[in-house]
Amino acid sequence: MHTIHRTSILTTSGLIAGGLALVLFASVASGQASKGVPPSEANHFIGTPAGWVHPKTPWGDPDLQGLWPLSYVGSTMMQRCGGDQGRPGPPNCDPNRAFRTEEEYKAALAAAAKQVDRYADNAKQGEAGRAFLTGLLDFTVPQRQTSLIVDPPNGRLPEMTAEGKRLSALMKSSWPLPGETLVWDSPTDFDTWDRCITRGMPASMFPFRYNNGVQILQVPGYVIINLEMIHDSRIVPVNGLPPLSGAIKQWMGVSRGRWEGNTLVVETTNFKAGASGVNIATVGAPPGNRFPTSEQMRITERITRLNHDFLLYEIKTEDPVVLTRSWTARFPLKLDNEFRMEEYGCHEGNRAIPDWISSSRAERAAQAAAAKQ
Amino acid sequence: MRRKLTFALMSLAMLISALPLWAHHAFAAEFDAKKTVKVRGKIAKVELINPHSWLHVDVDNPDGTTTHWMFEAGTPNVLLRRGFNKNSLPVGTEVIVEGFQAKDGSPRANGRDITFPDGKKIFMGSSVPGEGPPPDAAKQ
């Protein structure tokens, strides 16, 4: 009975996804003026004005260029009805409700408008030093959707396979699981983000607390997705380049893109396993930075510009080794060419690794000395 | 019992509010939340680097030696986007810095607060209109 119910949910989800794709393509047929599409749940409340013509590059590709910071959706929980880093979510949350009501959305906007800009407030009081020492976050904007994940229908990450759980238990990080005490003796005792190597995929395409810059650049035959955090640049050929040998593995995978109407579809494979697939710096992600990925992971992104200021971004992750089913996130991103994407050299200034090891050893030595007394 | 619980929650809230807003890595990995430090010295260097900025402070000891303290600070990119820059904390300024010391006991800490010796809060530099430093701030 349970299986039948689950199948019907999956089928419904598939129909919704298919319907959404049709709506998107109908709204922005290549090179033609849009007939206009009103905001609705299907387009995440990003409408397309009648008469709008999708911009093109000089060589005729749909033009997606600009800065699209992920912080636009940075306050939206990755997983529905959950708290941050595995904490309990809000009481009476309805896992079947993917969008806020109009009243709830307006209330969230009003609450956000009252929030103090911590830096401006500190500066006003002459406390810039505290902002410098304790850090600042990128600005975020409340959204209509209740989670970034839209499939599974409950808006949550799917269950791991037995192998996924085994791999997860082998992963290392500076980020403890609840109740866990970690020790470090080697750089390999840390995760790839701790070590400034990569956030990996799909984690890199989700909002973080800070450093949310995403820049799309285009040249004939290629789209470049330039990321502020860890300064990863994803080079996506859209010129029919054949796939690379499966022997070549990279942290960010190997991408191949194509245009379906005005939608950029990017398929990425050839992953080097080991980075956490989701990162604790995304609000509502699980704790511990130990969500494994395998070389079998396959990621499909669909990027569709719905009007001058907004695009709808969708990312689907399949990994039969680690996950019992695929999962998909979808959210709008807003053009913000005033966003200053700063340099992010990280490894060079990452004193943390030797400092952590030194602290960990000192802590254990102190505990051992105390135990002897 | 209820009062004790309320006090415990308040203490926890105060502790959390004193810890960094967010970090590239876990605070507890390196620093001891029970080991608070407060030093008075001159800013020797400000490193606006990733993943974390560092504030260097030279502290004169009674025996004539100098201890070079390092305070871990926030990630610089968001600060830079809001107008913070290398002139916001000038080298040579005398400051009092509070934070949480590294577990290995070295003069390294996670920074929490900076004030002038006279109790005034640290100034903004010239990066925000109308919020510049007092004219003689650099001499203090």
PDB file of N, CA, C and O in Angstrom, chain A residues 321-351:
ATOM      1  N   VAL A 321      24.325   5.189  -6.424  1.00  0.00           N
ATOM      2  CA  VAL A 321      25.174   4.541  -5.411  1.00  0.00           C
ATOM      3  C   VAL A 321      24.802   5.043  -4.017  1.00  0.00           C
ATOM      4  O   VAL A 321      24.756   4.290  -3.052  1.00  0.00           O
ATOM      5  N   VAL A 322      24.497   6.333  -3.934  1.00  0.00           N
ATOM      6  CA  VAL A 322      24.339   6.997  -2.638  1.00  0.00           C
ATOM      7  C   VAL A 322      22.885   7.234  -2.258  1.00  0.00           C
ATOM      8  O   VAL A 322      22.526   7.191  -1.079  1.00  0.00           O
ATOM      9  N   LEU A 323      22.047   7.480  -3.250  1.00  0.00           N
ATOM     10  CA  LEU A 323      20.672   7.914  -2.971  1.00  0.00           C
ATOM     11  C   LEU A 323      19.633   6.901  -3.445  1.00  0.00           C
ATOM     12  O   LEU A 323      19.816   6.259  -4.489  1.00  0.00           O
ATOM     13  N   THR A 324      18.544   6.796  -2.679  1.00  0.00           N
ATOM     14  CA  THR A 324      17.478   5.864  -3.055  1.00  0.00           C
ATOM     15  C   THR A 324      16.627   6.423  -4.191  1.00  0.00           C
ATOM     16  O   THR A 324      15.839   5.698  -4.790  1.00  0.00           O
ATOM     17  N   ARG A 325      16.765   7.711  -4.475  1.00  0.00           N
ATOM     18  CA  ARG A 325      16.049   8.314  -5.601  1.00  0.00           C
ATOM     19  C   ARG A 325      16.688   9.677  -5.889  1.00  0.00           C
ATOM     20  O   ARG A 325      17.528  10.169  -5.128  1.00  0.00           O
ATOM     21  N   SER A 326      16.292  10.292  -6.988  1.00  0.00           N
ATOM     22  CA  SER A 326      16.845  11.598  -7.349  1.00  0.00           C
ATOM     23  C   SER A 326      16.213  12.691  -6.497  1.00  0.00           C
ATOM     24  O   SER A 326      15.206  12.473  -5.826  1.00  0.00           O
ATOM     25  N   TRP A 327      16.814  13.878  -6.504  1.00  0.00           N
ATOM     26  CA  TRP A 327      16.194  15.038  -5.863  1.00  0.00           C
ATOM     27  C   TRP A 327      16.432  16.271  -6.727  1.00  0.00           C
ATOM     28  O   TRP A 327      17.424  16.353  -7.461  1.00  0.00           O
ATOM     29  N   THR A 328      15.465  17.186  -6.674  1.00  0.00           N
ATOM     30  CA  THR A 328      15.508  18.382  -7.530  1.00  0.00           C
ATOM     31  C   THR A 328      15.221  19.617  -6.698  1.00  0.00           C
ATOM     32  O   THR A 328      14.299  19.623  -5.874  1.00  0.00           O
ATOM     33  N   ALA A 329      16.021  20.650  -6.931  1.00  0.00           N
ATOM     34  CA  ALA A 329      15.746  21.965  -6.335  1.00  0.00           C
ATOM     35  C   ALA A 329      15.436  22.931  -7.473  1.00  0.00           C
ATOM     36  O   ALA A 329      15.970  22.794  -8.575  1.00  0.00           O
ATOM     37  N   ARG A 330      14.569  23.891  -7.200  1.00  0.00           N
ATOM     38  CA  ARG A 330      14.235  24.893  -8.213  1.00  0.00           C
ATOM     39  C   ARG A 330      13.955  26.199  -7.494  1.00  0.00           C
ATOM     40  O   ARG A 330      13.233  26.217  -6.487  1.00  0.00           O
ATOM     41  N   PHE A 331      14.544  27.291  -8.000  1.00  0.00           N
ATOM     42  CA  PHE A 331      14.323  28.582  -7.350  1.00  0.00           C
ATOM     43  C   PHE A 331      14.656  29.719  -8.314  1.00  0.00           C
ATOM     44  O   PHE A 331      15.434  29.524  -9.259  1.00  0.00           O
ATOM     45  N   PRO A 332      14.076  30.894  -8.078  1.00  0.00           N
ATOM     46  CA  PRO A 332      14.403  32.044  -8.927  1.00  0.00           C
ATOM     47  C   PRO A 332      15.707  32.698  -8.509  1.00  0.00           C
ATOM     48  O   PRO A 332      16.099  32.627  -7.343  1.00  0.00           O
ATOM     49  N   LEU A 333      16.376  33.332  -9.424  1.00  0.00           N
ATOM     50  CA  LEU A 333      17.540  34.163  -9.129  1.00  0.00           C
ATOM     51  C   LEU A 333      17.334  35.514  -9.798  1.00  0.00           C
ATOM     52  O   LEU A 333      16.794  35.590 -10.903  1.00  0.00           O
ATOM     53  N   LYS A 334      17.753  36.555  -9.090  1.00  0.00           N
ATOM     54  CA  LYS A 334      17.509  37.916  -9.581  1.00  0.00           C
ATOM     55  C   LYS A 334      18.812  38.545 -10.080  1.00  0.00           C
ATOM     56  O   LYS A 334      19.844  38.454  -9.407  1.00  0.00           O
ATOM     57  N   LEU A 335      18.707  39.191 -11.225  1.00  0.00           N
ATOM     58  CA  LEU A 335      19.868  39.878 -11.790  1.00  0.00           C
ATOM     59  C   LEU A 335      20.284  41.024 -10.873  1.00  0.00           C
ATOM     60  O   LEU A 335      19.456  41.837 -10.461  1.00  0.00           O
ATOM     61  N   ASP A 336      21.578  41.063 -10.529  1.00  0.00           N
ATOM     62  CA  ASP A 336      22.087  42.140  -9.681  1.00  0.00           C
ATOM     63  C   ASP A 336      23.508  42.482 -10.128  1.00  0.00           C
ATOM     64  O   ASP A 336      24.493  42.034  -9.530  1.00  0.00           O
ATOM     65  N   ASN A 337      23.582  43.272 -11.179  1.00  0.00           N
ATOM     66  CA  ASN A 337      24.906  43.589 -11.721  1.00  0.00           C
ATOM     67  C   ASN A 337      25.674  44.585 -10.857  1.00  0.00           C
ATOM     68  O   ASN A 337      26.822  44.897 -11.156  1.00  0.00           O
ATOM     69  N   GLU A 338      25.040  45.070  -9.784  1.00  0.00           N
ATOM     70  CA  GLU A 338      25.750  45.929  -8.821  1.00  0.00           C
ATOM     71  C   GLU A 338      26.487  45.093  -7.774  1.00  0.00           C
ATOM     72  O   GLU A 338      27.276  45.627  -6.994  1.00  0.00           O
ATOM     73  N   PHE A 339      26.190  43.799  -7.723  1.00  0.00           N
ATOM     74  CA  PHE A 339      26.824  42.907  -6.741  1.00  0.00           C
ATOM     75  C   PHE A 339      28.323  42.844  -7.036  1.00  0.00           C
ATOM     76  O   PHE A 339      28.724  42.500  -8.147  1.00  0.00           O
ATOM     77  N   ARG A 340      29.117  43.188  -6.039  1.00  0.00           N
ATOM     78  CA  ARG A 340      30.578  43.158  -6.221  1.00  0.00           C
ATOM     79  C   ARG A 340      31.094  41.772  -5.889  1.00  0.00           C
ATOM     80  O   ARG A 340      31.152  41.384  -4.729  1.00  0.00           O
ATOM     81  N   MET A 341      31.428  41.015  -6.907  1.00  0.00           N
ATOM     82  CA  MET A 341      31.951  39.678  -6.656  1.00  0.00           C
ATOM     83  C   MET A 341      33.444  39.802  -6.364  1.00  0.00           C
ATOM     84  O   MET A 341      34.211  40.194  -7.237  1.00  0.00           O
ATOM     85  N   GLU A 342      33.824  39.476  -5.151  1.00  0.00           N
ATOM     86  CA  GLU A 342      35.203  39.696  -4.732  1.00  0.00           C
ATOM     87  C   GLU A 342      36.054  38.443  -4.974  1.00  0.00           C
ATOM     88  O   GLU A 342      35.548  37.339  -5.088  1.00  0.00           O
ATOM     89  N   GLU A 343      37.320  38.667  -4.965  1.00  0.00           N
ATOM     90  CA  GLU A 343      38.287  37.581  -5.122  1.00  0.00           C
ATOM     91  C   GLU A 343      38.164  36.600  -3.951  1.00  0.00           C
ATOM     92  O   GLU A 343      37.839  36.995  -2.847  1.00  0.00           O
ATOM     93  N   TYR A 344      38.415  35.332  -4.200  1.00  0.00           N
ATOM     94  CA  TYR A 344      38.324  34.360  -3.108  1.00  0.00           C
ATOM     95  C   TYR A 344      39.490  33.367  -3.125  1.00  0.00           C
ATOM     96  O   TYR A 344      39.291  32.156  -3.152  1.00  0.00           O
ATOM     97  N   GLY A 345      40.694  33.878  -3.142  1.00  0.00           N
ATOM     98  CA  GLY A 345      41.823  32.999  -2.879  1.00  0.00           C
ATOM     99  C   GLY A 345      41.652  32.484  -1.456  1.00  0.00           C
ATOM    100  O   GLY A 345      41.436  33.278  -0.546  1.00  0.00           O
ATOM    101  N   CYS A 346      41.708  31.198  -1.229  1.00  0.00           N
ATOM    102  CA  CYS A 346      41.353  30.660   0.091  1.00  0.00           C
ATOM    103  C   CYS A 346      42.478  29.804   0.664  1.00  0.00           C
ATOM    104  O   CYS A 346      42.908  29.999   1.799  1.00  0.00           O
ATOM    105  N   HIS A 347      42.999  28.898  -0.123  1.00  0.00           N
ATOM    106  CA  HIS A 347      44.019  27.973   0.383  1.00  0.00           C
ATOM    107  C   HIS A 347      45.224  28.738   0.930  1.00  0.00           C
ATOM    108  O   HIS A 347      45.779  28.391   1.978  1.00  0.00           O
ATOM    109  N   GLU A 348      45.611  29.796   0.193  1.00  0.00           N
ATOM    110  CA  GLU A 348      46.832  30.528   0.547  1.00  0.00           C
ATOM    111  C   GLU A 348      46.750  31.125   1.951  1.00  0.00           C
ATOM    112  O   GLU A 348      47.762  31.256   2.639  1.00  0.00           O
ATOM    113  N   GLY A 349      45.552  31.533   2.369  1.00  0.00           N
ATOM    114  CA  GLY A 349      45.395  32.167   3.672  1.00  0.00           C
ATOM    115  C   GLY A 349      44.750  31.268   4.706  1.00  0.00           C
ATOM    116  O   GLY A 349      44.348  31.732   5.771  1.00  0.00           O
ATOM    117  N   ASN A 350      44.658  29.985   4.370  1.00  0.00           N
ATOM    118  CA  ASN A 350      43.928  29.072   5.254  1.00  0.00           C
ATOM    119  C   ASN A 350      44.828  28.559   6.370  1.00  0.00           C
ATOM    120  O   ASN A 350      45.345  27.444   6.317  1.00  0.00           O
ATOM    121  N   ARG A 351      45.013  29.387   7.388  1.00  0.00           N
ATOM    122  CA  ARG A 351      45.842  28.985   8.530  1.00  0.00           C
ATOM    123  C   ARG A 351      45.140  27.929   9.382  1.00  0.00           C
ATOM    124  O   ARG A 351      45.734  27.343  10.278  1.00  0.00           O
TER     125      ARG A 351
END
